[in-house]
Coordinates of C-alpha atoms in Angstrom, one line a residue:
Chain F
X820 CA 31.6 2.2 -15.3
X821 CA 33.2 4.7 -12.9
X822 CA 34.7 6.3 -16.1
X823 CA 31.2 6.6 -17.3
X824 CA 29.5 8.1 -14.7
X825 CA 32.4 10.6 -14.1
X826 CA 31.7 11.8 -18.0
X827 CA 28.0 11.8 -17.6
X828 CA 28.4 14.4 -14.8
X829 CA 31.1 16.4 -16.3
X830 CA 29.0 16.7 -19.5
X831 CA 26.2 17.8 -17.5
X832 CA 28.7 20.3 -15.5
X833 CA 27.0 18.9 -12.1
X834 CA 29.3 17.7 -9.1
X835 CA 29.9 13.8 -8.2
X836 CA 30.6 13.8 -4.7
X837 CA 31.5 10.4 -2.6
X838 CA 29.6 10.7 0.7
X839 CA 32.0 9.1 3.4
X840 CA 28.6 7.2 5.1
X841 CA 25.3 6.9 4.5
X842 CA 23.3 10.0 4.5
X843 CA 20.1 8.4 5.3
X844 CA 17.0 9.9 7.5
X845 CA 18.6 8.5 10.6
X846 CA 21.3 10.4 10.2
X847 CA 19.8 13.4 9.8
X848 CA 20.2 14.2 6.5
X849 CA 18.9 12.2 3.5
X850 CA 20.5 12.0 0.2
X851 CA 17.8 13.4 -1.1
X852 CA 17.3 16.2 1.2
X853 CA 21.4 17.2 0.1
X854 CA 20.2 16.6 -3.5
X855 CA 17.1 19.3 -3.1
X856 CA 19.5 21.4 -1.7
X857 CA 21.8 21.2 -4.3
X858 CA 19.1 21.7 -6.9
X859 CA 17.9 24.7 -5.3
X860 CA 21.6 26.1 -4.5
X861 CA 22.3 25.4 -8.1
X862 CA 18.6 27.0 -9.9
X863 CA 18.4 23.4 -11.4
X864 CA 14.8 23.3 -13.1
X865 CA 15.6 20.0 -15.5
X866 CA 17.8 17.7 -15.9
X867 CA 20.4 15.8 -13.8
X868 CA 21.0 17.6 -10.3
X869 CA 24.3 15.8 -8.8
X870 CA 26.2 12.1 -8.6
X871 CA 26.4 10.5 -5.2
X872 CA 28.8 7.7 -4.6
X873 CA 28.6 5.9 -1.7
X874 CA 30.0 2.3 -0.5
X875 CA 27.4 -0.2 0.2
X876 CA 26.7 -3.5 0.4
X877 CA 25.9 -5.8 -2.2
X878 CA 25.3 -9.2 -4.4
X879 CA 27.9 -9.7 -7.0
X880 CA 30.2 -12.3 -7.9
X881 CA 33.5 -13.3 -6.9
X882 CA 36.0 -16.0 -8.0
X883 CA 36.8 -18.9 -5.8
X884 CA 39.0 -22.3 -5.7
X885 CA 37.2 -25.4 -5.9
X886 CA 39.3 -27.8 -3.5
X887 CA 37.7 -31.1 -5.0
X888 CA 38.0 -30.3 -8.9
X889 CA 40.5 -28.1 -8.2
X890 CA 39.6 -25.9 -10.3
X891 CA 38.5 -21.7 -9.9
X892 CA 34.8 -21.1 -9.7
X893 CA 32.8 -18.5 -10.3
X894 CA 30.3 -17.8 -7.1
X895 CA 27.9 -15.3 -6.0
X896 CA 28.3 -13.7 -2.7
X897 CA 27.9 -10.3 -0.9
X898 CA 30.5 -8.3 -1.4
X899 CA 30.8 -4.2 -1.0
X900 CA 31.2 -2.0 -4.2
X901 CA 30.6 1.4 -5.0
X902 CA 26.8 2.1 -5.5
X903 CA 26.4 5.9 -7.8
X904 CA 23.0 7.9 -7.1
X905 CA 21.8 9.5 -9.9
X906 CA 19.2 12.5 -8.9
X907 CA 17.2 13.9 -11.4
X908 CA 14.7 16.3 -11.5
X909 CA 12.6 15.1 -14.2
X910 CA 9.9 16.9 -16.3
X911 CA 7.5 14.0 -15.6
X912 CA 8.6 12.6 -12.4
X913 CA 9.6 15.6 -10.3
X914 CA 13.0 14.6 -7.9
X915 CA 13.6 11.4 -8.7
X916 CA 16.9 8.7 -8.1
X917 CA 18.2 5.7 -10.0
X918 CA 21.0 3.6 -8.0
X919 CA 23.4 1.7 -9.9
X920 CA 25.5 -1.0 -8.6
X921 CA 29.1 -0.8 -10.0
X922 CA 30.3 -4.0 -10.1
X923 CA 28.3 -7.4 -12.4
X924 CA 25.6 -7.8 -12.3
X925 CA 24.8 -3.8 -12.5
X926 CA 21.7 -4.0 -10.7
X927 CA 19.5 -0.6 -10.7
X928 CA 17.0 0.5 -8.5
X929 CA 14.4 3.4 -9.8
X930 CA 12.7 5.5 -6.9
X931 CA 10.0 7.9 -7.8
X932 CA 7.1 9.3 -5.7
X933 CA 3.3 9.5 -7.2
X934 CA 2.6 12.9 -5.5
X935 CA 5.4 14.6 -7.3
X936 CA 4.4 13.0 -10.2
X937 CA 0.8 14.2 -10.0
X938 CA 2.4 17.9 -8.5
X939 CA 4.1 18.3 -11.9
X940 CA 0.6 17.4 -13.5
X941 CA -1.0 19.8 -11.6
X942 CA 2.0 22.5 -13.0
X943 CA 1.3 21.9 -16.4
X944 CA -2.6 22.0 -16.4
X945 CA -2.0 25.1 -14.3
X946 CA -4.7 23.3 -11.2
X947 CA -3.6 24.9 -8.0
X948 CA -2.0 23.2 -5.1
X949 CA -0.3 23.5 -2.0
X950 CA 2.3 21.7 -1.1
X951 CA 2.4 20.5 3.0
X952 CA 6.1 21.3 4.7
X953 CA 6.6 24.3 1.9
X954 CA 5.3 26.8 4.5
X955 CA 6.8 25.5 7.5
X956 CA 10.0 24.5 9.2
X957 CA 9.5 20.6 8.8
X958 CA 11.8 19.3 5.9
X959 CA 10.5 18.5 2.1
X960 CA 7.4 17.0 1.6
X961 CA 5.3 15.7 -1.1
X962 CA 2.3 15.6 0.3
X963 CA -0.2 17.7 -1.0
X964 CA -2.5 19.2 1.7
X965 CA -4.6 20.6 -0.9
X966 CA -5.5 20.7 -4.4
X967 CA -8.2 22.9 -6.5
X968 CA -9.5 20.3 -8.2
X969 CA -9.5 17.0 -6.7
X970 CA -11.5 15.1 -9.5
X971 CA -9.2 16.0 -12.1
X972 CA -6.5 14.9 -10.0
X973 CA -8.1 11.9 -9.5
X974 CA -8.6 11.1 -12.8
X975 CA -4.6 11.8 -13.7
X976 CA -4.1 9.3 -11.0
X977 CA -5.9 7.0 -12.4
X978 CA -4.6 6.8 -15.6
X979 CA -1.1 6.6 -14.1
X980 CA -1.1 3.4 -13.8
X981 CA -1.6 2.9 -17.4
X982 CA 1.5 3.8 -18.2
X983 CA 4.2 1.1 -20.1
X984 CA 6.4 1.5 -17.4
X985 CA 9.2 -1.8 -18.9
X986 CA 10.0 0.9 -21.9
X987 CA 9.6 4.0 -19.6
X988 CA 12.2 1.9 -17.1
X989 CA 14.2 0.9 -19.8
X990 CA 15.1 4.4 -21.0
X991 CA 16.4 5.0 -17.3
X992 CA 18.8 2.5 -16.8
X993 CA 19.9 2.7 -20.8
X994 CA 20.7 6.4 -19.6
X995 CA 23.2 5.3 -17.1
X996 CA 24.3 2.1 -17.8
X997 CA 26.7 2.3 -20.7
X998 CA 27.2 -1.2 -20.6
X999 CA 23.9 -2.4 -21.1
X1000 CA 24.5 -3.4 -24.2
X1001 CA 26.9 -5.2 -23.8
X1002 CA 25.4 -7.4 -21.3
X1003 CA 22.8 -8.0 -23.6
X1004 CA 25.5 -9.0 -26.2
X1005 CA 27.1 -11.5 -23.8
X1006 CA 23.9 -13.4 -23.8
X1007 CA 22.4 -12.1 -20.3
X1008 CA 19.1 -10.9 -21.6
X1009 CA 17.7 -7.3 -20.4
X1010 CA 16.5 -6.2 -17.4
X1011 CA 12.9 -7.5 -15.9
X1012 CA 11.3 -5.0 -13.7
X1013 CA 10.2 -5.8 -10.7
X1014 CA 8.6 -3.9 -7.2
X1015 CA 11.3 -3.3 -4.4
X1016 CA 8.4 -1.8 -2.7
X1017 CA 4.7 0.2 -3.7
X1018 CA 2.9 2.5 -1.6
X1019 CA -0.4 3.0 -2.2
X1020 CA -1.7 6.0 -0.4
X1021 CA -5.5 8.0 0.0
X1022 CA -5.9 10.8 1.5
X1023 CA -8.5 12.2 3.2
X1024 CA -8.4 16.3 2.9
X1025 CA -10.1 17.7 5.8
X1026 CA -11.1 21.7 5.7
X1027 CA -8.3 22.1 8.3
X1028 CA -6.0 21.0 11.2
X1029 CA -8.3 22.4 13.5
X1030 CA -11.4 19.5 11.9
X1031 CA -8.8 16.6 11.7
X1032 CA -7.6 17.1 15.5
X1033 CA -10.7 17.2 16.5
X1034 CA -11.5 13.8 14.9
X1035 CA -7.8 12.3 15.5
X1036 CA -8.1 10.8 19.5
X1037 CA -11.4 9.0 18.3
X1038 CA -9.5 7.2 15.4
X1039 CA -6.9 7.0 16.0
X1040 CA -8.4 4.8 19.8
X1041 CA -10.4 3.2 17.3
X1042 CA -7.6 1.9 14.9
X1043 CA -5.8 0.4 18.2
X1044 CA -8.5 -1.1 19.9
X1045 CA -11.2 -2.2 18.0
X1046 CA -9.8 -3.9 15.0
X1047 CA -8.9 -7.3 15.8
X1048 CA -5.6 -9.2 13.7
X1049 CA -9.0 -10.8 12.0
X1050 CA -10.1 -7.3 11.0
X1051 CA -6.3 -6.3 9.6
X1052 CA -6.5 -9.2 7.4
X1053 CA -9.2 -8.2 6.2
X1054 CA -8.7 -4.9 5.1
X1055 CA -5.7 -6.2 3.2
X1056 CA -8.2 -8.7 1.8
X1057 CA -7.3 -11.7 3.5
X1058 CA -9.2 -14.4 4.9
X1059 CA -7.8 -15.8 8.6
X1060 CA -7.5 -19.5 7.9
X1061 CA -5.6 -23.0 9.5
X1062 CA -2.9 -22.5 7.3
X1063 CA -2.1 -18.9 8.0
X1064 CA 1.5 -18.6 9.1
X1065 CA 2.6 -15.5 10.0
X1066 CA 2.1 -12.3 12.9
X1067 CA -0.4 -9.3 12.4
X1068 CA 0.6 -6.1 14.8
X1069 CA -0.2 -3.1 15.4
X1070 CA 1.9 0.0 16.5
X1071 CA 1.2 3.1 17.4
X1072 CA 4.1 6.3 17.4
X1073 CA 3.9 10.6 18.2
X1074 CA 5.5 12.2 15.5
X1075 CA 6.1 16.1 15.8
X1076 CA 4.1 16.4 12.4
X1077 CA 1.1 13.9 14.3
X1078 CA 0.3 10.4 15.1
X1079 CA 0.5 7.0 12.9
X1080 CA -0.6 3.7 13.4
X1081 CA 0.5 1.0 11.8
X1082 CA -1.1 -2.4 11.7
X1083 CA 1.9 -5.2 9.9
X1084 CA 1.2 -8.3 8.1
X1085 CA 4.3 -10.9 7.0
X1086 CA 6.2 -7.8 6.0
X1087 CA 3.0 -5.5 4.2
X1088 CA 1.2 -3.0 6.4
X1089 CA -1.3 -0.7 6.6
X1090 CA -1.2 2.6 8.3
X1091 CA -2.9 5.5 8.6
X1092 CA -0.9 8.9 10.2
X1093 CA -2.5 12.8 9.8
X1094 CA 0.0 15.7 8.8
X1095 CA -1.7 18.7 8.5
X1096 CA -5.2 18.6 7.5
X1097 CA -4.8 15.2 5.7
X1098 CA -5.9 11.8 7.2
X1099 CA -3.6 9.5 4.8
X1100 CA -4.1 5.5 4.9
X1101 CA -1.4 4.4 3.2
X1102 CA -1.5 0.4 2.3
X1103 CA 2.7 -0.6 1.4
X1104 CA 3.5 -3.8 -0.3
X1105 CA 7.2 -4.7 0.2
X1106 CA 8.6 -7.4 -2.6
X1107 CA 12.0 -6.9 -1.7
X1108 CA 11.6 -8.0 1.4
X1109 CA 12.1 -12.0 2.1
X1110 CA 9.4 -14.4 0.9
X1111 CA 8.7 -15.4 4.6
X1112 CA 8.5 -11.3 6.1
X1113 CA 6.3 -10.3 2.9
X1114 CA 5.9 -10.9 -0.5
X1115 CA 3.2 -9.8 -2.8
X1116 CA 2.3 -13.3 -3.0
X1117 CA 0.1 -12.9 0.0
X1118 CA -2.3 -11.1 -2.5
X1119 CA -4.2 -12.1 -5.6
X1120 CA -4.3 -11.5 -9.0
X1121 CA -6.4 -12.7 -12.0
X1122 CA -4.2 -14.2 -15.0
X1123 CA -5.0 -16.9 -17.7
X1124 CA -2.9 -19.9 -17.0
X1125 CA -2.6 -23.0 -18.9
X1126 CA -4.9 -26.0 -17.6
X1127 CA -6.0 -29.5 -18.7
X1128 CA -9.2 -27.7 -19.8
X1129 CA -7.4 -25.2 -22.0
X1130 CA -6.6 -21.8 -20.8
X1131 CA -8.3 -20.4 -18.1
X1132 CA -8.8 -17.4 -16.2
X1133 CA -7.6 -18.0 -12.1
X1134 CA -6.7 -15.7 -9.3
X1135 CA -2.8 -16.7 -8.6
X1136 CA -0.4 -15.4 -6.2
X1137 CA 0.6 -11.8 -7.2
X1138 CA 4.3 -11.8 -8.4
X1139 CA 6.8 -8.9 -8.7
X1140 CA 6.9 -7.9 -12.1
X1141 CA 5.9 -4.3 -13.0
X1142 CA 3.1 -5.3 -15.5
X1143 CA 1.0 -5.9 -12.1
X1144 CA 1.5 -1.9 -11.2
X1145 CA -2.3 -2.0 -12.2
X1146 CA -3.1 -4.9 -9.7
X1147 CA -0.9 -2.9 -6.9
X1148 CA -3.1 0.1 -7.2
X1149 CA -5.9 -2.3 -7.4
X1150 CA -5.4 -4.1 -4.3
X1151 CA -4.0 -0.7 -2.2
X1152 CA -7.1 1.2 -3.0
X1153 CA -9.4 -1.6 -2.0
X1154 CA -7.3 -2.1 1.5
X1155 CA -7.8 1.9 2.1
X1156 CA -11.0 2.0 1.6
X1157 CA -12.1 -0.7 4.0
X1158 CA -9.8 0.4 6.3
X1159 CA -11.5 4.0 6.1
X1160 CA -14.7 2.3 6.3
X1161 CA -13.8 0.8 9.1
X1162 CA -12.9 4.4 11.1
X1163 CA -16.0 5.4 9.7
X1164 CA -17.1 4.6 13.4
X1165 CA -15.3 6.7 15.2
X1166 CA -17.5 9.5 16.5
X1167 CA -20.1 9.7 14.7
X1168 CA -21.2 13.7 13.3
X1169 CA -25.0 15.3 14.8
X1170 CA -26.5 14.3 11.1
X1171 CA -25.8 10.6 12.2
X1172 CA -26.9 10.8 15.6
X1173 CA -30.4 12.4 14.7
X1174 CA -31.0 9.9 12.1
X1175 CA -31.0 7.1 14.6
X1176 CA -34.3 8.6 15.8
X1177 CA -35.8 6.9 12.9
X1178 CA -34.4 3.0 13.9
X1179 CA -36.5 3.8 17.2
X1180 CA -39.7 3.9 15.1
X1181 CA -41.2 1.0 13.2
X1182 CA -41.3 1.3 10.1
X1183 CA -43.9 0.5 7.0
X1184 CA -42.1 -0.6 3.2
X1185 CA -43.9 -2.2 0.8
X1186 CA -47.1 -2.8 3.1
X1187 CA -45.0 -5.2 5.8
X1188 CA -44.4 -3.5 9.2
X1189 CA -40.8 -3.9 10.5
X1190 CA -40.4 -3.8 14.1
X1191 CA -38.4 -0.8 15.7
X1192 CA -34.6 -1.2 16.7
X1193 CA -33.3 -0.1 20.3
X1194 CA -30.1 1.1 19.3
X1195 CA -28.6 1.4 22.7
X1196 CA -29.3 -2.4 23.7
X1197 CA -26.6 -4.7 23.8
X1198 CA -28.6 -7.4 21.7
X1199 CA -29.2 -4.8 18.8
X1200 CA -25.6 -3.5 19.2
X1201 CA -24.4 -7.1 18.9
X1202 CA -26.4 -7.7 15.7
X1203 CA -25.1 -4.5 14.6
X1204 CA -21.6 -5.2 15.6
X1205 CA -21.6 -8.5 13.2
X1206 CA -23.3 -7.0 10.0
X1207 CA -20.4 -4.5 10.5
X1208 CA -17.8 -7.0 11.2
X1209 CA -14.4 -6.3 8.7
X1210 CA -14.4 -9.8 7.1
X1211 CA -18.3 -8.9 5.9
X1212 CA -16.5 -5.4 4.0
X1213 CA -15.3 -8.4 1.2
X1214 CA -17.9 -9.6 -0.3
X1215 CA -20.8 -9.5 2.7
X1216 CA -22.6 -11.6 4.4
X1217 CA -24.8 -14.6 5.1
X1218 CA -27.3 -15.6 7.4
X1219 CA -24.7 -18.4 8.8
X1220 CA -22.0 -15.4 9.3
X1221 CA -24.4 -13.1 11.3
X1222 CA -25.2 -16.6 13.5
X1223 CA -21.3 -17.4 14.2
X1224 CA -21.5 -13.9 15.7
X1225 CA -24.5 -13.9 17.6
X1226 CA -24.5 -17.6 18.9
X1227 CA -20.9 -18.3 20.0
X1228 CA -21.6 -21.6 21.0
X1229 CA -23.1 -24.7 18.2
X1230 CA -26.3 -25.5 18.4
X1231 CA -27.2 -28.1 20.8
X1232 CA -29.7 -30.1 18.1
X1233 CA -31.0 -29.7 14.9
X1234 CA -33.8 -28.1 16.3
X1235 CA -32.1 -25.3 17.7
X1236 CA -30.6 -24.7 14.8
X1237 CA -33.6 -24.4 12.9
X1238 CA -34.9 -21.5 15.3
X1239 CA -31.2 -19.9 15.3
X1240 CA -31.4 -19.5 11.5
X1241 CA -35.3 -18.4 11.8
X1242 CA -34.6 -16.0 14.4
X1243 CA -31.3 -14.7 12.0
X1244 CA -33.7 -14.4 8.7
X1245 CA -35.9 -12.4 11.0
X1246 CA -33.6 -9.6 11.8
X1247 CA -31.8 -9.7 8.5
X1248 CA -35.7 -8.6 7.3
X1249 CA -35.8 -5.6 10.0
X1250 CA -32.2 -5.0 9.5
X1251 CA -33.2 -4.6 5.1
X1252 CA -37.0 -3.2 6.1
X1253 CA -34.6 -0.4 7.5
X1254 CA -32.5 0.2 4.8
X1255 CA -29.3 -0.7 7.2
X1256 CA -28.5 -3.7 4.3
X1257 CA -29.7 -5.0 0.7
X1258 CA -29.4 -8.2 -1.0
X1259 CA -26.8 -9.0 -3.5
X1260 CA -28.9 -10.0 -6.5
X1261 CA -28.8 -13.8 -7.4
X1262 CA -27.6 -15.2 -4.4
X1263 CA -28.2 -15.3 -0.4
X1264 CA -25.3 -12.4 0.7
X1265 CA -26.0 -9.0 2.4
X1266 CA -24.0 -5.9 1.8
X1267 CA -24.2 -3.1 4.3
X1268 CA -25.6 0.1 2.5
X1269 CA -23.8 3.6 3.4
X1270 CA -26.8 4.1 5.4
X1271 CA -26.3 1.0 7.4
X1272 CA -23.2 1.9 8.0
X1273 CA -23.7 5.6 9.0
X1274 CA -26.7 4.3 11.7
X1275 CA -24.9 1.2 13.2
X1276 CA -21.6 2.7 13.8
X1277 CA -23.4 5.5 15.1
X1278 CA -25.3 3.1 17.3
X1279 CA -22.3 1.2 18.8
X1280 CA -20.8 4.5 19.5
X1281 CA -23.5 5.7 21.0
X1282 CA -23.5 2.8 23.6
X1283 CA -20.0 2.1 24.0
X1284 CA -18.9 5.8 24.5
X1285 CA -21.8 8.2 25.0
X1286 CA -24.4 6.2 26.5
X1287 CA -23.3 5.4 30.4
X1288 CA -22.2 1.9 31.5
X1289 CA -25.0 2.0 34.4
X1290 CA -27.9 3.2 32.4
X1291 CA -27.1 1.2 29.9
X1292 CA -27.6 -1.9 32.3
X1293 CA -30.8 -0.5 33.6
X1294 CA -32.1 -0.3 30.3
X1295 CA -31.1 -3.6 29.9
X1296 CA -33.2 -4.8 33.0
X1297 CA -36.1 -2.7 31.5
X1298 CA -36.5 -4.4 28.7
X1299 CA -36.6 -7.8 30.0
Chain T
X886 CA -14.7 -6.8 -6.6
X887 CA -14.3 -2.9 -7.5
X888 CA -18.1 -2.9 -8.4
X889 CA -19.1 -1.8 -4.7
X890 CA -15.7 0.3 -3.7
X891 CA -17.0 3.7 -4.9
X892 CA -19.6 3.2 -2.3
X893 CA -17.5 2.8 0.3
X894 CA -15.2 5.3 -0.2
X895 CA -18.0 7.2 0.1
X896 CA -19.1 5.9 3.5
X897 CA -16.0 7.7 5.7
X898 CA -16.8 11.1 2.9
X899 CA -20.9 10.8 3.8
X900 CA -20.3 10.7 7.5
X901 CA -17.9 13.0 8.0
X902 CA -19.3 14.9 5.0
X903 CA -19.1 18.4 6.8
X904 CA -15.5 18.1 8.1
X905 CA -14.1 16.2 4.8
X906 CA -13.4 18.1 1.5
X907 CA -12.8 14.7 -0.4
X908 CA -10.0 12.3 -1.0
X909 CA -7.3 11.0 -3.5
X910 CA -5.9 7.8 -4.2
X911 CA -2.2 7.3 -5.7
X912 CA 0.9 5.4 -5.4
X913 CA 3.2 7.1 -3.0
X914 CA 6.7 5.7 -2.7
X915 CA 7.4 3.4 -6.0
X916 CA 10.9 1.4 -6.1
X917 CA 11.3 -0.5 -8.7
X918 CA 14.1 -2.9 -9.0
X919 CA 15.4 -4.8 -12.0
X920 CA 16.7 -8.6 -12.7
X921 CA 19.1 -9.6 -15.8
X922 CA 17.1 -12.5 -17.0
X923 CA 19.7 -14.6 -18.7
X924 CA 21.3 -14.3 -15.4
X925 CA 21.2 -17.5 -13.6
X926 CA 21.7 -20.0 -15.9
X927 CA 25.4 -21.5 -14.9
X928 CA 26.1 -21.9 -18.8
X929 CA 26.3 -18.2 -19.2
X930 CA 28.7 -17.6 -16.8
X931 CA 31.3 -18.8 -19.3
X932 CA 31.9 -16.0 -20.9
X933 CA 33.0 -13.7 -18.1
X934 CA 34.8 -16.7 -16.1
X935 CA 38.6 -15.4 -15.5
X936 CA 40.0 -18.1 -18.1
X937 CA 38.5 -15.8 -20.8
X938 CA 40.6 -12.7 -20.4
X939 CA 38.9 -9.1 -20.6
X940 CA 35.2 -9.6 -20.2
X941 CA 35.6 -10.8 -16.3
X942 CA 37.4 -7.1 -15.6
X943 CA 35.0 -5.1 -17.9
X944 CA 32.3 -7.0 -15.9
X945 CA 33.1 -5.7 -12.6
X946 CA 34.4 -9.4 -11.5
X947 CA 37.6 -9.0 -9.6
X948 CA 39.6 -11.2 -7.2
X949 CA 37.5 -12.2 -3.9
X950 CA 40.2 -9.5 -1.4
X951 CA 38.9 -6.2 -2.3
X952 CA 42.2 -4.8 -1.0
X953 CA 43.9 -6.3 -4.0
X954 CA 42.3 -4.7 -6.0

């Protein structure tokens, strides 16, 4: 193998170089930082840039005595072995790396980055871009902080995932693994392709830095205060039950390039950070780490399985394998989005703020009156509050939701109850006569429209932040 | 469940619609890792155990003292 790779960079007349430690971020330097350099040193447009070796750690195999049979036994432990870095810059994938382990069982690891995937995209249909660290003295980015045309960018995105990425894999490791075939010959099957770990990232490209840091204090207060561990399991589209086993944080770090939070669940996170005049929320699901500290089991996916009733369609635990790439993107986009939706609160623009003029005034629809709201009341704000609630961004709500929020306690008799659930279908009416919610059609849920959301996070801002604790209380006393 | 997404992406883009120019969604970091699958069955072993010569050393199997090596 070592033979190999020597070849494969001699052919390509670029340098193999054994790096005494790890060059990692925390050290300053990253490998790939030193292979960027190289590249640039170099003029390398195509091709393979340079060979790292480096000594890590690793699972292989080693050969043991067996005391009782007395015989030698083949075990697997972790042992340390040469570990080669292949950096390409490829004409599809930008800067790309492929790691292969130089002892049995050759295990490679492929790393490649969306963005510069989508930047050479952008190259070749000639859409203009720029490219966020190329300008100033912070090190290589791939984040782009703007791009001409964002739909058409989207839509490459989208048909990313499309991609048969076991063959495209394949090709990679058959390109520096000579002995591939051999292992297949020897009866151990080729490789299955599985996550190590999937980022799935949207960002949010405001007109400038100046527009984002005027927005950042408000969300980023809001991402560490107001969402609950309830909330964070929501966004990642769980549901808090008994059996739950596991912690949900939240962190908060000051970068030089801005601020992140980060909100952790068994291993997977969500976080949202600014850099330049992008907002990113970036959702990461981490396979390699241990089944306990996060597994892409924690999310869902819809397969046929095998039953007693023939096959059938069932959402099972999400594996590993690459052919759920589509699901990954699936499930990412879906947690960035609520999670956006949820910092939709934060400080609400004038446009918001003028329209909740119109809650104050009743208001006629198909001949029935609906009653006015008083959007700075604590028992409007509370109703508010729970139609908004991040476990209702799912799949919506019910009238028993809305009454776990605004009863705490059970009702005392059946009675009671009766009048809670009256009293509920009453302000669900005023909350859809005002256009804050609609009905799912063929059964009893309520989505909140983008209206309802603009009004009532505008509302609860307004009291919480703008409107003044004492006033606030007086109004209270006014209206009772 | 993607049915009502579009409309919420749109809710952070409507009410911040004057400061935001619009968004993009896309993998990020992607490390994919690979498996042998005829790996763990014990049986295959056999033919890189060290009783059968060359294929343990052109495997990468060596003895268990790196040092020796």
């Amino acid at each position: 193998m070592k033979a190999h790779v020597e070849r494969l960079a001699q052919e390509a007349g670029r340098p193999l170089t054994y790096l005494q430690s790890p060059s990692t971020k925390a050290n300053g330097q990253t490998k790939e930082d030193l292979a960027r350099s190289i590249a640039e040193r170099d003029g390398i447009t195509e091709g393979l840039v340079c060979v790292f070796s480096v000594l890590e750690v690793c699972m292989s195999f080693d050969v043991r005595g067996n005391h009782q049979t007395h015989k030698l036994e083949v075990v697997r432990r972790q042992r340390k072995c040469l570990h080669y870095y292949f950096y390409y810059l490829d004409a599809e994938f930008g800067l790309m790396h492929i790691r292969l382990q130089s002892w049995f069982p050759f295990d490679i690891q492929v790393y490649a980055n969306g963005r510069e995937w989508l930047a050479q995209q952008l190259d070749r249909l000639g859409i203009a871009y720029v490219r966020y660290g190329s300008s100033t003295s912070y090190h290589y980015d791939n984040k782009l902080t703007q791009i001409a045309d964002l739909t058409t960018a989207q839509a490459l995105c989208d048909k990313f995932v499309h991609r048969k990425w076991p063959r495209l894999l394949n090709a990679l490791a058959r390109k520096v693994n000579l002995l591939l075939s051999g292992i297949r010959k020897a009866g151990f099957g080729g490789y299955y392709w599985v996550f190590d770990q999937a980022e799935y990232a949207t960002d949010v490209f405001f007109r400038d830095r100046a527009t984002l840091e005027a927005l950042l204090p408000a969300l980023m207060e809001l991402s560490m205060t107001a969402f609950s561990a309830e909330d964070v399991l929501r966004f990642l589209g769980r549901k808090l039950h008994g059996n739950f086993q596991g912690e949900v944080t939240t962190d908060r770090k000051k970068r030089p390039e801005g601020r992140r939070v980060k909100h952790r669940m068994k291993g997977n996170s969500l976080k949202a950070y600014d850099a330049s005049n992008l907002l990113r929320i970036e959702t990461t699901i981490n396979p390699g780490l241990s089944r306990a500290n996060g597994n892409p089991r924690e999310f869902r996916v819809l397969r046929v399985v095998q039953t007693q009733q023939g096959k059938q369609r069932r959402w099972m635990p999400m594996g590993k394998g690459v052919a759920n790439l589509w699901r990954y993107a699936q499930v990412g986009r879906q947690a960035n989005y609520r999670y956006l939706n949820a910092l939709a609160q934060a400080r609400p623009t004038g446009k918001a703020i003028a329209e909740l003029e119109s809650l104050c005034h009743p208001k006629t629809a198909q001949g029935k009156r609906y009653a006015r709201f008083n959007p700075v009341t604590a028992t409007d704000c509370a109703l508010f509050a729970a139609a908004l609630a991040g476990e209702h961004a799912l799949v919506g709500f019910r009238n028993k939701d809305l009454q776990g929020y605004l009863y705490p306690t059970s009702a005392p008799s059946a009675t009671e109850q009766r009048q809670r659930s009256a009293h509920v279908t009453r302000l669900v009416a005023k909350l859809r006569g005002h256009g804050l919610i609609v009905k799912v059609k063929d059964c009893r849920l309520y989505r909140t429209t983008e209206r309802g959301y603009r009004l009532m996070s505008a509302a609860i801002y307004c009291r919480n932040k703008v409107f003044p604790g004492s006033v606030a209380h007086i109004t209270e006393s006014s209206r009772l | 469940m993607d049915t009502f997404l579009p409309a919420l992406a749109q809710v952070q883009v409507s009410i911040h619609q004057d400061e935001i120019v619009g968004t993009l969604s896309m993998f990020d970091r992607m490390i994919f890792k690979d498996y042998l699958t005829g790996f763990f069955p014990k049986a295959l072993l056999l033919p890189i155990s060290p009783g059968k010569g060359s294929g343990s050393r052109t495997l990468g199997i060596t003895s268990s003292n790196p040092r020796k090596r």
